[in-house]
Amino acid sequence: MRPLTVVFLASFFLVAWVGTGNTMLSEDDLQAQTKEVAKTLRCAVCQSESVWESNAELALQMREIIRERLQQGESPNQIRAYFVSRYGDFILLKPRPIGLNWLLWGGPFILLFIGAIILLVSIRSWTRDTLAVPLEKMSDLTEEDQKKIDLAIRTFKN
């Protein structure tokens, strides 16, 4: 047999073995991957819980589907894509940053920025109004007013 033929056959079998996705996962690895994927999917019944945390019948079935697909060699992203195709983006606990979902990701920062601007404008107007006392108002004190102030200061000190 020629060496080129041996290399060709070896690479063919390697690609065929990898392509089938029959990488044997141990039970612990399979459980860990099932948990990892199930924690990223929302339970369609409970809605506030992940598929991993929920005890609803649908969540149990979804966990079993995840497990079966992992055994078949599908990647976690392929499994998530399968559930998104069936339930929509709603099923993902962490929404993908596309389209209007950017509002979910950037909205808090935009609101924080707007709040900081409003606070800055409010503080500026507040300090401008209280600090600037025109000198004309201070000179409107009469002699009698000045005596009352002096008396009040003396009584306050004593």
Coordinates of C-alpha atoms in Angstrom, one line a residue:
M1 CA 0.0 0.0 0.0
R2 CA 1.3 3.4 -0.9
P3 CA 1.8 5.9 1.9
L4 CA -0.5 8.4 0.3
T5 CA -3.3 5.9 0.3
V6 CA -2.8 5.1 4.0
V7 CA -2.8 8.8 4.8
F8 CA -6.0 9.3 2.8
L9 CA -7.8 6.4 4.4
A10 CA -6.7 7.5 7.9
S11 CA -8.0 11.0 7.3
F12 CA -11.2 9.7 5.8
F13 CA -11.9 7.5 8.9
L14 CA -10.9 10.4 11.2
V15 CA -13.3 12.8 9.5
A16 CA -16.1 10.2 9.5
W17 CA -15.6 9.5 13.2
V18 CA -15.6 13.2 14.1
G19 CA -18.5 13.9 11.7
T20 CA -20.8 11.5 13.3
G21 CA -20.5 13.3 16.5
N22 CA -20.3 10.1 18.4
T23 CA -17.9 11.4 20.9
M24 CA -18.7 9.4 23.9
L25 CA -19.4 11.6 26.9
S26 CA -19.2 10.3 30.3
E27 CA -22.3 10.4 32.5
D28 CA -20.8 13.3 34.5
D29 CA -19.8 15.3 31.5
L30 CA -23.2 14.7 29.9
Q31 CA -24.9 15.8 33.1
A32 CA -22.7 18.9 33.4
Q33 CA -23.4 19.9 29.8
T34 CA -27.1 19.3 30.2
K35 CA -27.0 21.6 33.2
E36 CA -25.0 24.2 31.4
V37 CA -27.5 24.4 28.5
A38 CA -30.6 24.0 30.7
K39 CA -29.5 27.0 32.8
T40 CA -29.5 29.3 29.8
L41 CA -33.1 28.4 28.7
R42 CA -36.2 29.8 30.3
C43 CA -39.0 27.4 31.4
A44 CA -41.9 28.1 29.2
V45 CA -44.3 27.3 32.1
C46 CA -42.7 29.0 35.1
Q47 CA -41.0 31.8 33.1
S48 CA -39.0 33.1 36.1
E49 CA -37.0 29.9 36.4
S50 CA -34.5 28.2 34.1
V51 CA -35.2 24.8 32.6
W52 CA -32.7 23.4 35.0
E53 CA -34.4 24.9 38.1
S54 CA -38.0 24.3 37.2
N55 CA -39.9 21.1 38.1
A56 CA -42.6 21.6 35.5
E57 CA -43.3 18.7 33.2
L58 CA -42.3 20.7 30.2
A59 CA -39.0 21.6 31.8
L60 CA -38.3 17.9 32.5
Q61 CA -39.1 17.1 28.8
M62 CA -36.8 20.0 27.7
R63 CA -34.0 18.7 29.9
E64 CA -34.4 15.2 28.3
I65 CA -34.3 16.7 24.8
I66 CA -31.1 18.6 25.7
R67 CA -29.6 15.4 27.0
E68 CA -30.6 13.4 23.9
R69 CA -29.2 16.0 21.5
L70 CA -26.0 16.2 23.5
Q71 CA -25.7 12.4 23.2
Q72 CA -26.2 12.8 19.4
G73 CA -23.3 15.1 19.3
E74 CA -25.0 18.5 18.9
S75 CA -23.2 21.5 20.4
P76 CA -24.9 23.7 23.1
N77 CA -25.4 26.5 20.5
Q78 CA -27.2 24.1 18.1
I79 CA -29.4 23.0 21.0
R80 CA -30.2 26.6 21.9
A81 CA -30.9 27.4 18.3
Y82 CA -33.3 24.4 18.2
F83 CA -35.3 25.8 21.1
V84 CA -35.2 29.4 19.7
S85 CA -36.7 28.0 16.5
R86 CA -39.5 26.4 18.4
Y87 CA -40.2 29.1 21.1
G88 CA -38.5 32.2 19.8
D89 CA -36.0 34.5 21.6
F90 CA -38.2 34.4 24.7
I91 CA -36.8 31.0 25.6
L92 CA -33.4 32.4 26.2
L93 CA -32.7 33.7 29.7
K94 CA -30.0 35.9 28.3
P95 CA -31.3 37.7 25.3
R96 CA -29.1 38.0 22.3
P97 CA -27.8 41.5 21.6
I98 CA -29.5 41.9 18.2
G99 CA -32.3 44.3 17.0
L100 CA -34.4 45.7 19.7
N101 CA -32.6 43.6 22.3
W102 CA -29.9 46.3 22.3
L103 CA -32.4 48.4 24.3
L104 CA -32.3 45.8 27.0
W105 CA -28.5 45.8 27.0
G106 CA -27.9 49.5 26.6
G107 CA -31.0 50.9 28.1
P108 CA -29.8 51.0 31.7
F109 CA -26.6 52.8 30.7
I110 CA -28.6 55.3 28.6
L111 CA -30.9 56.0 31.5
L112 CA -28.0 56.3 33.9
F113 CA -26.4 58.9 31.5
I114 CA -29.7 60.8 31.2
G115 CA -30.1 60.8 35.0
A116 CA -26.5 62.1 35.4
I117 CA -27.2 65.0 33.0
I118 CA -30.5 65.9 34.8
L119 CA -28.7 65.8 38.2
L120 CA -25.9 67.9 36.9
V121 CA -28.3 70.5 35.5
S122 CA -30.3 70.5 38.7
I123 CA -27.3 71.0 40.9
R124 CA -26.0 73.8 38.7
S125 CA -29.3 75.7 38.8
W126 CA -29.6 75.2 42.5
T127 CA -26.1 76.4 43.3
R128 CA -26.4 79.3 40.9
D129 CA -29.6 80.5 42.6
T130 CA -28.3 80.3 46.2
L131 CA -24.8 81.5 45.9
A132 CA -25.3 84.7 43.9
V133 CA -26.7 87.3 46.3
P134 CA -26.7 90.7 44.6
L135 CA -24.8 93.4 46.5
E136 CA -27.7 95.7 46.1
K137 CA -29.8 93.6 48.4
M138 CA -27.1 93.6 51.0
S139 CA -26.9 97.4 50.9
D140 CA -30.6 97.8 51.5
L141 CA -30.1 97.2 55.2
T142 CA -31.1 100.2 57.2
E143 CA -29.3 101.3 60.3
E144 CA -32.1 99.8 62.4
D145 CA -31.8 96.4 60.6
Q146 CA -28.1 96.3 61.2
K147 CA -28.6 97.0 64.9
K148 CA -31.1 94.2 65.1
I149 CA -28.6 91.8 63.5
D150 CA -25.8 92.9 65.8
L151 CA -28.1 92.4 68.8
A152 CA -29.1 88.9 67.6
I153 CA -25.5 88.0 67.1
R154 CA -24.5 89.1 70.6
T155 CA -27.4 87.3 72.2
F156 CA -26.6 84.2 70.2
K157 CA -22.9 84.2 71.3
N158 CA -23.9 84.6 75.0

